mmCIF file of C-alpha atoms in Angstrom:
data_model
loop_
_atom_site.group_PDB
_atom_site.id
_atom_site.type_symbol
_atom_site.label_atom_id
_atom_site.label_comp_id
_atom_site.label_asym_id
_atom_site.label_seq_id
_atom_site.Cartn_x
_atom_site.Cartn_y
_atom_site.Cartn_z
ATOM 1 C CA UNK A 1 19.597 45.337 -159.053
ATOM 2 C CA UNK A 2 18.771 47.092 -162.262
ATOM 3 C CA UNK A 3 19.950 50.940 -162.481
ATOM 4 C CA UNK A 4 17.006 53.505 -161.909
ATOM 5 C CA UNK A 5 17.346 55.793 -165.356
ATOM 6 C CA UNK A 6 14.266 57.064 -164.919
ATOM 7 C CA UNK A 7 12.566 58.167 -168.293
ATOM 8 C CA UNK A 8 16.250 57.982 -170.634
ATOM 9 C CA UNK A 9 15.290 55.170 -172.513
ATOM 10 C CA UNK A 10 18.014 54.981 -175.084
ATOM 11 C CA UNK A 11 21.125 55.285 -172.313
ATOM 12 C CA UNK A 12 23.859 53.076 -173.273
ATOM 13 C CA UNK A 13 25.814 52.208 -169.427
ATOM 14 C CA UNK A 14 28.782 50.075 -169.598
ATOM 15 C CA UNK A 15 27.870 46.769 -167.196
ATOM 16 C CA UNK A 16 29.469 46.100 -163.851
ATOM 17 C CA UNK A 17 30.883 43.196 -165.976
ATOM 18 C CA UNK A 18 32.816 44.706 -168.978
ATOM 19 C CA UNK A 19 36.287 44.790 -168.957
ATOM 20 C CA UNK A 20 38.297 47.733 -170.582
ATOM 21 C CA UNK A 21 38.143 45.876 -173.655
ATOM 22 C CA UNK A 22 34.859 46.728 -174.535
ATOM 23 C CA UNK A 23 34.518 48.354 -177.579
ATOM 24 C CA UNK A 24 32.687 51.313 -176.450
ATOM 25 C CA UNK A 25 34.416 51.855 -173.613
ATOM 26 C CA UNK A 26 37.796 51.771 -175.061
ATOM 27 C CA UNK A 27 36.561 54.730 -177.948
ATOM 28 C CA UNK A 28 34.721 57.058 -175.557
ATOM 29 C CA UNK A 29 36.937 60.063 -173.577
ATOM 30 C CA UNK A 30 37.954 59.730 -170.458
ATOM 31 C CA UNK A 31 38.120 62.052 -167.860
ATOM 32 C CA UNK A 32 41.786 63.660 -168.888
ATOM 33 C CA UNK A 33 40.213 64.438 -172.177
ATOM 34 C CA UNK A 34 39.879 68.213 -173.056
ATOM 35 C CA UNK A 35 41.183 71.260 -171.314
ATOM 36 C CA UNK A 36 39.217 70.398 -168.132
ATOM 37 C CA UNK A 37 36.714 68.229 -166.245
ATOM 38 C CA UNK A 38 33.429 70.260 -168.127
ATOM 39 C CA UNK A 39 35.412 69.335 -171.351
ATOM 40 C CA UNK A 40 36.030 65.524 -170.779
ATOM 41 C CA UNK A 41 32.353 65.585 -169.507
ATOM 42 C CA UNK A 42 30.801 67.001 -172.534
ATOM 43 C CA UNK A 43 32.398 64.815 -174.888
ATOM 44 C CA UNK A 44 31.864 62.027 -172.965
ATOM 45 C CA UNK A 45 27.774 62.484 -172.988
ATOM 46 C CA UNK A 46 27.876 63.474 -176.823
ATOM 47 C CA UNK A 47 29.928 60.465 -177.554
ATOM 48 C CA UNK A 48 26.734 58.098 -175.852
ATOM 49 C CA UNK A 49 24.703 60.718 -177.726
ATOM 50 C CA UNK A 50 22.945 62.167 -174.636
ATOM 51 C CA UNK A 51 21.118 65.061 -174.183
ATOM 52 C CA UNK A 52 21.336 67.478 -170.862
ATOM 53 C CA UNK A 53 18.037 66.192 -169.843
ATOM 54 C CA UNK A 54 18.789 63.269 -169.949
ATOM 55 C CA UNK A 55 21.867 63.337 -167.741
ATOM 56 C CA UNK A 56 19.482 65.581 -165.712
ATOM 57 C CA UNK A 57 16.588 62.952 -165.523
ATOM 58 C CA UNK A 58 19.668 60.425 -164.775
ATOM 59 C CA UNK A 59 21.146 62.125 -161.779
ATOM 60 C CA UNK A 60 18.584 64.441 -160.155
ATOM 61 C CA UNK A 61 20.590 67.198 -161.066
ATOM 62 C CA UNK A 62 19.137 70.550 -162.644
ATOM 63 C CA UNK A 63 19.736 70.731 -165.783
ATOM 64 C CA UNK A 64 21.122 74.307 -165.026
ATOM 65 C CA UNK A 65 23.777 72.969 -162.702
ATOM 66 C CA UNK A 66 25.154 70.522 -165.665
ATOM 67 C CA UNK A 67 24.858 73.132 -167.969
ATOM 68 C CA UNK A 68 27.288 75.618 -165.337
ATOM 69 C CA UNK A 69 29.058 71.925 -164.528
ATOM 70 C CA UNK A 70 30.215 71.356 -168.630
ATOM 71 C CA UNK A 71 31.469 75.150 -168.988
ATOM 72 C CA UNK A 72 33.261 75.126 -165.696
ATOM 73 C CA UNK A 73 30.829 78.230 -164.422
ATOM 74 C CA UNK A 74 31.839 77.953 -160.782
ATOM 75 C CA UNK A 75 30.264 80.929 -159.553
ATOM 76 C CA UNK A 76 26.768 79.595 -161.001
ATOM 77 C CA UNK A 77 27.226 76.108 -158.822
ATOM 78 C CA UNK A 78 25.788 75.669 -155.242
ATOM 79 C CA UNK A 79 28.526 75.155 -152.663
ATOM 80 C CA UNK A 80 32.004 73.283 -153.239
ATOM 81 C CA UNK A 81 31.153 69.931 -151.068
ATOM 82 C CA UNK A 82 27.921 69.762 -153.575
ATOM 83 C CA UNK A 83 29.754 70.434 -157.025
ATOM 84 C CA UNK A 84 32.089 67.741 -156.195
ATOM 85 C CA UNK A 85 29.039 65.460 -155.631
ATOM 86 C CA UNK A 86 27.716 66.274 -158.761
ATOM 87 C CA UNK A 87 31.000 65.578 -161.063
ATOM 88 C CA UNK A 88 31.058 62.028 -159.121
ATOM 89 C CA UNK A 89 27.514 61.421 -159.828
ATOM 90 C CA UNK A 90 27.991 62.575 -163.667
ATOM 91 C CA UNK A 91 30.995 60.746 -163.914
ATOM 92 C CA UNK A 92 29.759 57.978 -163.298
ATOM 93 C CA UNK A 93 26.369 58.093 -165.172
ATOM 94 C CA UNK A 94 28.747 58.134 -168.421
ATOM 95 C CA UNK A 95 30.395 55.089 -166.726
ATOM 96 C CA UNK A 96 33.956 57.048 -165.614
ATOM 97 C CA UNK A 97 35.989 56.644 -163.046
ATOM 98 C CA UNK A 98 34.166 58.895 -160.691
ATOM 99 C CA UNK A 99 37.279 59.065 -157.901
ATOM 100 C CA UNK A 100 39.089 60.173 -161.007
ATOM 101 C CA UNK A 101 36.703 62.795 -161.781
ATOM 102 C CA UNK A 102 36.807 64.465 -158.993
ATOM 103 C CA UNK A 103 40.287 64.625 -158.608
ATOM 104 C CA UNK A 104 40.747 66.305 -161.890
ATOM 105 C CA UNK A 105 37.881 68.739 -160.851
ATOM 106 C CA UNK A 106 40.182 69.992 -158.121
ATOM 107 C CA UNK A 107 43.310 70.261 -160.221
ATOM 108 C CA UNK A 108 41.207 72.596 -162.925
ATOM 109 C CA UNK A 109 39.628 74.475 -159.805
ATOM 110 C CA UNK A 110 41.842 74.562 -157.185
ATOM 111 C CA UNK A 111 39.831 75.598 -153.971
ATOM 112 C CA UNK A 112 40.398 79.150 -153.042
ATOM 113 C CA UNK A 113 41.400 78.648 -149.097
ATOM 114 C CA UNK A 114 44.085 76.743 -149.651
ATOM 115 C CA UNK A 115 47.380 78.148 -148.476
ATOM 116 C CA UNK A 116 49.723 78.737 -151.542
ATOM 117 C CA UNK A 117 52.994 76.644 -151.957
ATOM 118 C CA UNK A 118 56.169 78.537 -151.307
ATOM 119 C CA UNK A 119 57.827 78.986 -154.781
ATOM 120 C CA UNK A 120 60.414 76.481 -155.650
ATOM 121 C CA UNK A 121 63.941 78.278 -156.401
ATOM 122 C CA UNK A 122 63.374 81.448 -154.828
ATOM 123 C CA UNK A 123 66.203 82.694 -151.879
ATOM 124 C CA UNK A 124 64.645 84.432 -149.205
ATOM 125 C CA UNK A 125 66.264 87.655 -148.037
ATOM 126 C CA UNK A 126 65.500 89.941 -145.268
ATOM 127 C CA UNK A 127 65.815 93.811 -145.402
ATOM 128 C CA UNK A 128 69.006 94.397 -143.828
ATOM 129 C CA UNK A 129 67.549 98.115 -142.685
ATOM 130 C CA UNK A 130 64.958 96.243 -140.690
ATOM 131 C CA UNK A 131 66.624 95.347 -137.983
ATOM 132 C CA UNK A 132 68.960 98.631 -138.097
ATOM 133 C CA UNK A 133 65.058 100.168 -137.681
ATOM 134 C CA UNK A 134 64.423 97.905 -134.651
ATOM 135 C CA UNK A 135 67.638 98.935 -132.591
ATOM 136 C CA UNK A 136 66.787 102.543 -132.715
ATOM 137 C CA UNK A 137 63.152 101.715 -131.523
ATOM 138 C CA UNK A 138 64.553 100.079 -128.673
ATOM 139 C CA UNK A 139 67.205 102.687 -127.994
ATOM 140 C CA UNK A 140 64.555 105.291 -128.048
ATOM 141 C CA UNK A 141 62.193 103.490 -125.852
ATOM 142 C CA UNK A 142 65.089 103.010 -123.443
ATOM 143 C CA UNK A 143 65.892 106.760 -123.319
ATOM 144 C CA UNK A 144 62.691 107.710 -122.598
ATOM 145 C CA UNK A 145 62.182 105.123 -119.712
ATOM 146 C CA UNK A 146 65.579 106.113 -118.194
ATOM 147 C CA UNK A 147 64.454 109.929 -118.671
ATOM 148 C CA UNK A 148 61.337 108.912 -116.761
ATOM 149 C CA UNK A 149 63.290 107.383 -114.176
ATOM 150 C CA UNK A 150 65.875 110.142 -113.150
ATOM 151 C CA UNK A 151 62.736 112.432 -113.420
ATOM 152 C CA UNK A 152 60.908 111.013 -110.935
ATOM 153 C CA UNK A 153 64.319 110.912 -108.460
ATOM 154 C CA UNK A 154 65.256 113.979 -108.761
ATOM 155 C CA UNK A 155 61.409 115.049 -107.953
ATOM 156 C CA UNK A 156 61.710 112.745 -104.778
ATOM 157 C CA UNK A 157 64.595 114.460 -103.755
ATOM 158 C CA UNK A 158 63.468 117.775 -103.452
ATOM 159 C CA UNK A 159 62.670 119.685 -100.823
ATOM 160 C CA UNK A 160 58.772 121.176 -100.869
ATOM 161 C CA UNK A 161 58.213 124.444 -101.893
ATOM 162 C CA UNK A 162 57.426 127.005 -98.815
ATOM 163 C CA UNK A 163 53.722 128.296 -99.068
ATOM 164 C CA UNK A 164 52.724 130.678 -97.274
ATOM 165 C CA UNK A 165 49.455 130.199 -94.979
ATOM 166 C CA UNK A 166 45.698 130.423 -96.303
ATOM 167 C CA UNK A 167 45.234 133.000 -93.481
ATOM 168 C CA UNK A 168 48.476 134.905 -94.278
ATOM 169 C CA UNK A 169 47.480 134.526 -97.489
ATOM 170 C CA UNK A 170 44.289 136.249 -96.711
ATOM 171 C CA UNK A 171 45.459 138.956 -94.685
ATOM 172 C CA UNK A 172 48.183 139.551 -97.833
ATOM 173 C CA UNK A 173 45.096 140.019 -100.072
ATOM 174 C CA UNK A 174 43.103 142.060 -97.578
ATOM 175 C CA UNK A 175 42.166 145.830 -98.206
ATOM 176 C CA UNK A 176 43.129 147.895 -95.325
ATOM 177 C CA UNK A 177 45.601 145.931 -94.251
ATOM 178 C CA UNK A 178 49.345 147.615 -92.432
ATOM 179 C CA UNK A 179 51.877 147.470 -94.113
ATOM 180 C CA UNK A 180 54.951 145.499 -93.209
ATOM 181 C CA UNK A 181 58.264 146.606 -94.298
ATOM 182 C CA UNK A 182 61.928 146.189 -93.137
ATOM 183 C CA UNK A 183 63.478 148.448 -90.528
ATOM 184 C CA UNK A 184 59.861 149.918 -89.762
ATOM 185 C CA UNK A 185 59.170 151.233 -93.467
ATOM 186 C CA UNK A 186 55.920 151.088 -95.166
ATOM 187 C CA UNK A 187 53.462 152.843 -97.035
ATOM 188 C CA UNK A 188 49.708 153.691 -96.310
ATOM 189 C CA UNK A 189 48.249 152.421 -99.987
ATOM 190 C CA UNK A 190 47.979 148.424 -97.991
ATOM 191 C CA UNK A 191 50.701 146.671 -99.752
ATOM 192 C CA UNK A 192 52.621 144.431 -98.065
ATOM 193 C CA UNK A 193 56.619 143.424 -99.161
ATOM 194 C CA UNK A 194 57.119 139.909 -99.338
ATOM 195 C CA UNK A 195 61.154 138.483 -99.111
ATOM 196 C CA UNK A 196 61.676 135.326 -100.425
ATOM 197 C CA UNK A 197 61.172 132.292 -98.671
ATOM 198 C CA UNK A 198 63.594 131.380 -95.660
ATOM 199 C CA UNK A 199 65.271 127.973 -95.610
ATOM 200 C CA UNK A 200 64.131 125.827 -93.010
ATOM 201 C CA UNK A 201 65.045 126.285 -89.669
ATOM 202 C CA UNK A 202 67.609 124.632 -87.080
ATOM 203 C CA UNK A 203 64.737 123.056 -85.015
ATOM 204 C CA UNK A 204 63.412 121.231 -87.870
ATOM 205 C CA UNK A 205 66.515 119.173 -88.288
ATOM 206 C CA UNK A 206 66.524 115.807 -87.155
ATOM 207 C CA UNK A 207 67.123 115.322 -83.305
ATOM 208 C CA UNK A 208 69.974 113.004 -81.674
ATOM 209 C CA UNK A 209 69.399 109.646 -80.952
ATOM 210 C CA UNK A 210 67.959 108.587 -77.548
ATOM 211 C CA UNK A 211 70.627 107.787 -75.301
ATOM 212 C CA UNK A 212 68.913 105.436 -72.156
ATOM 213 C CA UNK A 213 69.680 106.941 -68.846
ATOM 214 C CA UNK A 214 72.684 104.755 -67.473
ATOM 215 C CA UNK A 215 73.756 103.094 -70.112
ATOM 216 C CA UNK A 216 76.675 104.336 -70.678
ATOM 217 C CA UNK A 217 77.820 103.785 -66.877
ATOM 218 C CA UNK A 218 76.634 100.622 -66.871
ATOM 219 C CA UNK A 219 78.773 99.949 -70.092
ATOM 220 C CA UNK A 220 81.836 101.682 -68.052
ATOM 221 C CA UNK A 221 81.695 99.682 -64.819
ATOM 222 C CA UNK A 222 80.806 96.370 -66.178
ATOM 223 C CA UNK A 223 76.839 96.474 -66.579
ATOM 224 C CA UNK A 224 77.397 96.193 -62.263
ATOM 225 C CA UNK A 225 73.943 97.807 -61.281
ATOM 226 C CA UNK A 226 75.652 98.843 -57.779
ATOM 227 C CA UNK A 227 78.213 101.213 -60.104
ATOM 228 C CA UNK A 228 75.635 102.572 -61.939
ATOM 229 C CA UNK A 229 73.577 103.336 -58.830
ATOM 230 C CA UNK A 230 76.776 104.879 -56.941
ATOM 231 C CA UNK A 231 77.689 107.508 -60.171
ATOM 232 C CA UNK A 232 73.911 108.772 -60.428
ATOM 233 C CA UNK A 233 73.884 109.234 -57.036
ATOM 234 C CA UNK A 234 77.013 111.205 -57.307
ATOM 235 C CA UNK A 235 75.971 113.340 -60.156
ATOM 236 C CA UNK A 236 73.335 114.678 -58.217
ATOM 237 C CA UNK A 237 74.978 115.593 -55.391
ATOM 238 C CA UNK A 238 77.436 117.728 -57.687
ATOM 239 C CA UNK A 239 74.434 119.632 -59.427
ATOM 240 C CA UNK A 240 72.988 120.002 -56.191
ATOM 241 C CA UNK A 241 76.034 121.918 -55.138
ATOM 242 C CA UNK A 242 76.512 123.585 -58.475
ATOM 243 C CA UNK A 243 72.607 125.143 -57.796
ATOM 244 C CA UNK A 244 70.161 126.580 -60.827
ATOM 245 C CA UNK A 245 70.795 127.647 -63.531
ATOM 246 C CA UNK A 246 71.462 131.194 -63.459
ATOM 247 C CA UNK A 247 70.855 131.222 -67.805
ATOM 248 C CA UNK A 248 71.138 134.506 -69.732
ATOM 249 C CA UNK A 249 71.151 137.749 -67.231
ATOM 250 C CA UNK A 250 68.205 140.003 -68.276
ATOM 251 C CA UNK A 251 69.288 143.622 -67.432
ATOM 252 C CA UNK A 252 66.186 145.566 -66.779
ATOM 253 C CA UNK A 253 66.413 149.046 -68.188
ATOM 254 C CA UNK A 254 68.733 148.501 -71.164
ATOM 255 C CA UNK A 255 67.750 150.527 -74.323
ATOM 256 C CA UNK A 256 67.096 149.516 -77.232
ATOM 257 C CA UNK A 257 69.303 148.740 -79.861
ATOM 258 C CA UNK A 258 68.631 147.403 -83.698
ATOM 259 C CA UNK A 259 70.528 144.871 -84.191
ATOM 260 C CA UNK A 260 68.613 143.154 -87.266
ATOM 261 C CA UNK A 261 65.643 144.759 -89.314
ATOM 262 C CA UNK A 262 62.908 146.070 -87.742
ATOM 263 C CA UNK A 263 59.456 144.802 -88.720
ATOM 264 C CA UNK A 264 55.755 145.735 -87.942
ATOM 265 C CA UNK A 265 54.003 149.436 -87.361
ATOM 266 C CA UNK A 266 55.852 152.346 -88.805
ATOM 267 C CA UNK A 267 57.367 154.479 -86.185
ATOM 268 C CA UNK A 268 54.462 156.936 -85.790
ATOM 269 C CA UNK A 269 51.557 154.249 -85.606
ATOM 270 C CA UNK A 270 53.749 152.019 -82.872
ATOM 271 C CA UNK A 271 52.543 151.500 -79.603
ATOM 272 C CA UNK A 272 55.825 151.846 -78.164
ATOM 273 C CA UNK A 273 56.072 147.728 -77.618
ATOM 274 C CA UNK A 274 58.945 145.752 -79.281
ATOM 275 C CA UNK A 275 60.175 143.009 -79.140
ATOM 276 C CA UNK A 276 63.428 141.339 -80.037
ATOM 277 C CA UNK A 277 64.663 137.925 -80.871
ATOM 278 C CA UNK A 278 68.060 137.023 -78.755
ATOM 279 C CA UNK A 279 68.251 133.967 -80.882
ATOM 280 C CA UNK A 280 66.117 132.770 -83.911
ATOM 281 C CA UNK A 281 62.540 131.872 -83.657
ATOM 282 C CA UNK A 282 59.349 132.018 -84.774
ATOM 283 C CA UNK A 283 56.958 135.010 -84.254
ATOM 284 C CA UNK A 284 52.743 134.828 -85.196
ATOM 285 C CA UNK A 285 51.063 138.352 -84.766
ATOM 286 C CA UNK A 286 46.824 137.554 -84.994
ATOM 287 C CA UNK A 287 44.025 139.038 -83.916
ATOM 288 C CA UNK A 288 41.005 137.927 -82.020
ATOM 289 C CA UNK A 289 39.468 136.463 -84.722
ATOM 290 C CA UNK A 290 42.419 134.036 -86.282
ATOM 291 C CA UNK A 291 43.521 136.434 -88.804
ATOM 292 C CA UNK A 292 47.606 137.128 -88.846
ATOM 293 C CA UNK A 293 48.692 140.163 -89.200
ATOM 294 C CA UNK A 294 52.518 139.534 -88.800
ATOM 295 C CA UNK A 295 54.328 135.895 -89.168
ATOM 296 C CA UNK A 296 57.949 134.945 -89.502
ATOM 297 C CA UNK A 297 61.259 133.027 -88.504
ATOM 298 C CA UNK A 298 62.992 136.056 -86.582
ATOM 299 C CA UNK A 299 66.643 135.938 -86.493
ATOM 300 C CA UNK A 300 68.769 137.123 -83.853
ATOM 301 C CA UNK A 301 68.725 140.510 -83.504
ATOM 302 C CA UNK A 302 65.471 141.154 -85.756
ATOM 303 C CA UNK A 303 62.449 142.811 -83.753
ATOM 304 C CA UNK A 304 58.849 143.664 -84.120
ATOM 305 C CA UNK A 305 57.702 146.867 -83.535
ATOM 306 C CA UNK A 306 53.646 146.837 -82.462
ATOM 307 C CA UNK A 307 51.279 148.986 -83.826
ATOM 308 C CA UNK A 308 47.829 150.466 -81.897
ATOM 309 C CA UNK A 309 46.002 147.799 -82.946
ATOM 310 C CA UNK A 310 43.368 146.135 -80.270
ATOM 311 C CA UNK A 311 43.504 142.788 -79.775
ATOM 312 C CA UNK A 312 46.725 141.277 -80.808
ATOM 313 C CA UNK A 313 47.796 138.053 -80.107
ATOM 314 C CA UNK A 314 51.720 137.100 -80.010
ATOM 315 C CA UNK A 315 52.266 133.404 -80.549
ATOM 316 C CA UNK A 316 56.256 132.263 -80.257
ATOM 317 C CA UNK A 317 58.307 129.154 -80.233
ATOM 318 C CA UNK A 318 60.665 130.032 -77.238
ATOM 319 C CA UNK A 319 59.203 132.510 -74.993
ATOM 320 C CA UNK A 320 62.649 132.667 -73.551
ATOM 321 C CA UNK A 321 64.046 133.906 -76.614
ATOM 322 C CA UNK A 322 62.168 137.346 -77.337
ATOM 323 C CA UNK A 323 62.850 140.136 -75.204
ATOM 324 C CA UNK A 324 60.011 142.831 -74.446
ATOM 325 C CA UNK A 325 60.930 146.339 -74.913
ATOM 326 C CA UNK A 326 58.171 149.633 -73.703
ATOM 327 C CA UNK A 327 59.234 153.819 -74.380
ATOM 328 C CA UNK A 328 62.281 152.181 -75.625
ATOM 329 C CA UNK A 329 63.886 150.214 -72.743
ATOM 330 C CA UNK A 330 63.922 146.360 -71.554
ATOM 331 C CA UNK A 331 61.035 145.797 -69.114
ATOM 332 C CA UNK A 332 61.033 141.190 -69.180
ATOM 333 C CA UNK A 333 60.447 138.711 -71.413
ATOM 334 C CA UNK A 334 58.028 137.132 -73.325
ATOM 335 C CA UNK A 335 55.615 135.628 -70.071
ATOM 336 C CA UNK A 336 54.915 132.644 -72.111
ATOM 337 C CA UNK A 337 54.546 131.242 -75.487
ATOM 338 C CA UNK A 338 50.963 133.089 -75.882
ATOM 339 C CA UNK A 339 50.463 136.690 -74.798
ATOM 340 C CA UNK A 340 48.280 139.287 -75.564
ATOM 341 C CA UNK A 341 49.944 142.429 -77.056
ATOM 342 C CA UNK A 342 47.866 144.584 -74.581
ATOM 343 C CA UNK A 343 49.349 142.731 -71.634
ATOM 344 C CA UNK A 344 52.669 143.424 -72.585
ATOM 345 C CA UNK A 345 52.770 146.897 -72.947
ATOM 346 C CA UNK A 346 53.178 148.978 -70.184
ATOM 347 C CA UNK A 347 51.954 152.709 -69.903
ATOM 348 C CA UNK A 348 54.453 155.643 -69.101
ATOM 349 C CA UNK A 349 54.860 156.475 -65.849
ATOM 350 C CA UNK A 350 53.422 160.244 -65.089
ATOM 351 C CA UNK A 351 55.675 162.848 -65.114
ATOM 352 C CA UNK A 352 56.623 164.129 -61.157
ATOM 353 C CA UNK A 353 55.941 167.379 -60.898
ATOM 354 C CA UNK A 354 59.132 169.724 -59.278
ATOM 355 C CA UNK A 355 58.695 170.622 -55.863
ATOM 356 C CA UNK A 356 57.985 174.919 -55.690
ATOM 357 C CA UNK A 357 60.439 176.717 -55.102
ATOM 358 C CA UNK A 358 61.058 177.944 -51.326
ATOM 359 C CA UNK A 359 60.181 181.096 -50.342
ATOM 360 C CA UNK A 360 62.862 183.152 -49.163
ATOM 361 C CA UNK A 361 62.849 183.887 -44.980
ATOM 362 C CA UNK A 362 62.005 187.382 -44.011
#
């Protein structure tokens, strides 16, 4: 089938047929000719004494783009995949190798993605600070996790801090209210001295194990049930005999004595009701409405002097542990582990009037 070359009428096309001796072929450039593909390509179309629109009528290629093509103006050509068509299709409209073409098209412009070659020769050496760089990062990124880390156990560790209640808190920040001081002390303005907080106190530490009821006689007679029966039976008998209990001796009467500070009402707004902690506990003073007016861990010894106040409510942990005292001398013990203050105190006995005086026998 006869070429298509359009309206070039004077091309001169080397036939399918003619070997490399042809005399045209062996005289016109090939595509290594010149200092690139454009190069090789113009000479070859001036050597068959073509014009650009010719090769433009020839392969339906703007006469622009072989213009851009010949000078190697890359940035002027439509994509890459499409430039490379076109040097095939010139080549081989001036009957060149058009495989050849293209491959010398992509050794003049080498595409611009692809990755460049590792230099040939050249010894590769690493910074020898880098790594001296990396081991300090890592030390210091240890440190600070193991820094994090005893943090956080010595914070587990310790105890909580001892607050104070919201409603002793309150009654702290209250106007008005009486002022608490140790061994009875005090002033009018409404301050109240704080002492610092107390350690924690006996009762809160942990309790002894449970010990089942038995066990341990059933362990010393041979887990015989008969044994165990025979030695409970006997204990009772023995604190049967033994009796109650007598516990501490409360001698009615007994004055007072300070044997520890003395907290509460000064001594001129008392009501003449004390009382005194024979061993430590706790002590809550509040009135009526909730509001404390007195709270602490009393040691032995330490007292609480009332004031006049109306309504008082004592609160303890032991009742058997605080001792009342009215006018001065021991009159019982805390009733139970609530009591009103009012309840407690007891009024003076009147004064007996002396008998008159006898009249003398006439």
């Amino acid at each position: 089938m006869p070429l298509d070359t359009g309206r070039v009428s004077h091309l001169q096309l080397v036939a399918d047929g003619e070997g490399e001796n042809a005399p045209m072929a062996a005289q016109q450039p090939s595509v290594d000719h010149g200092a690139d593909i454009g190069s090789a390509l113009r000479a070859a179309r001036a050597f068959r004494g073509l014009t650009l629109q010719d090769v433009a009528d020839a392969t339906r290629i703007r006469q622009s783009y072989i213009e851009a093509l010949e000078a190697l103006r890359l940035d002027e050509l439509p994509s890459r995949p499409f430039t490379i068509g076109y040097v095939k299709s010139y080549a081989k409209v001036l009957g060149l190798d058009g495989d050849a073409a293209v491959a010398r098209f992509k050794l003049d412009a080498p595409e611009d993605s692809e990755p460049l070659r590792a230099p040939v020769g050249v010894r590769h050496e690493r910074d020898p600070r880098l790594g001296l760089i990396l081991a300090l990062g890592v030390l210091v990124v240890a440190a600070i996790v193991l820094w994090n880390v005893a943090q956080r156990a010595i914070a587990k560790d310790t105890p909580p801090a001892l607050v104070a209640p919201a409603q002793a808190t309150a009654a702290v920040a209250a106007p008005g209210a009486v002022a608490m001081g140790g061994g009875g002390g005090g002033g009018g303005d409404g301050t109240v001295p704080l002492g610092a907080p107390l350690p924690a106190p006996v009762e809160s530490t942990t309790p002894e194990p449970y010990k089942t009821p038995g066990l341990e006689d059933a362990a010393a007679n041979g887990g015989s049930a008969d044994a165990v029966s025979a030695a409970s039976k006997a204990r009772a008998a023995e604190a049967a005999k033994a009796g109650p209990d007598p516990g501490p001796v409360l001698n009615v009467g007994a004055p007072f004595r300070a044997k520890g500070a003395v907290y509460g009402a000064a001594q001129a707004e008392a009501s003449g009701l004390i009382l005194q902690a024979r061993k430590p506990g706790s002590l809550t003073v509040h009135d009526a409405a909730g509001a404390i007016y007195f709270t602490r861990w009393m040691a032995a010894g330490e007292a609480f002097r009332a004031p006049r106040n109306a309504g008082l409510v004592a609160e303890v942990s032991d009742p058997s542990v605080f001792e009342v005292y009215n006018g001065g001398v021991l009159t019982s013990r805390m009733p139970s582990a609530t009591a009103a203050l009012g309840k407690l105190t007891v009024a003076p006995a009147a004064p007996v009037a002396a008998p008159p005086p006898a009249k003398p026998q006439g």
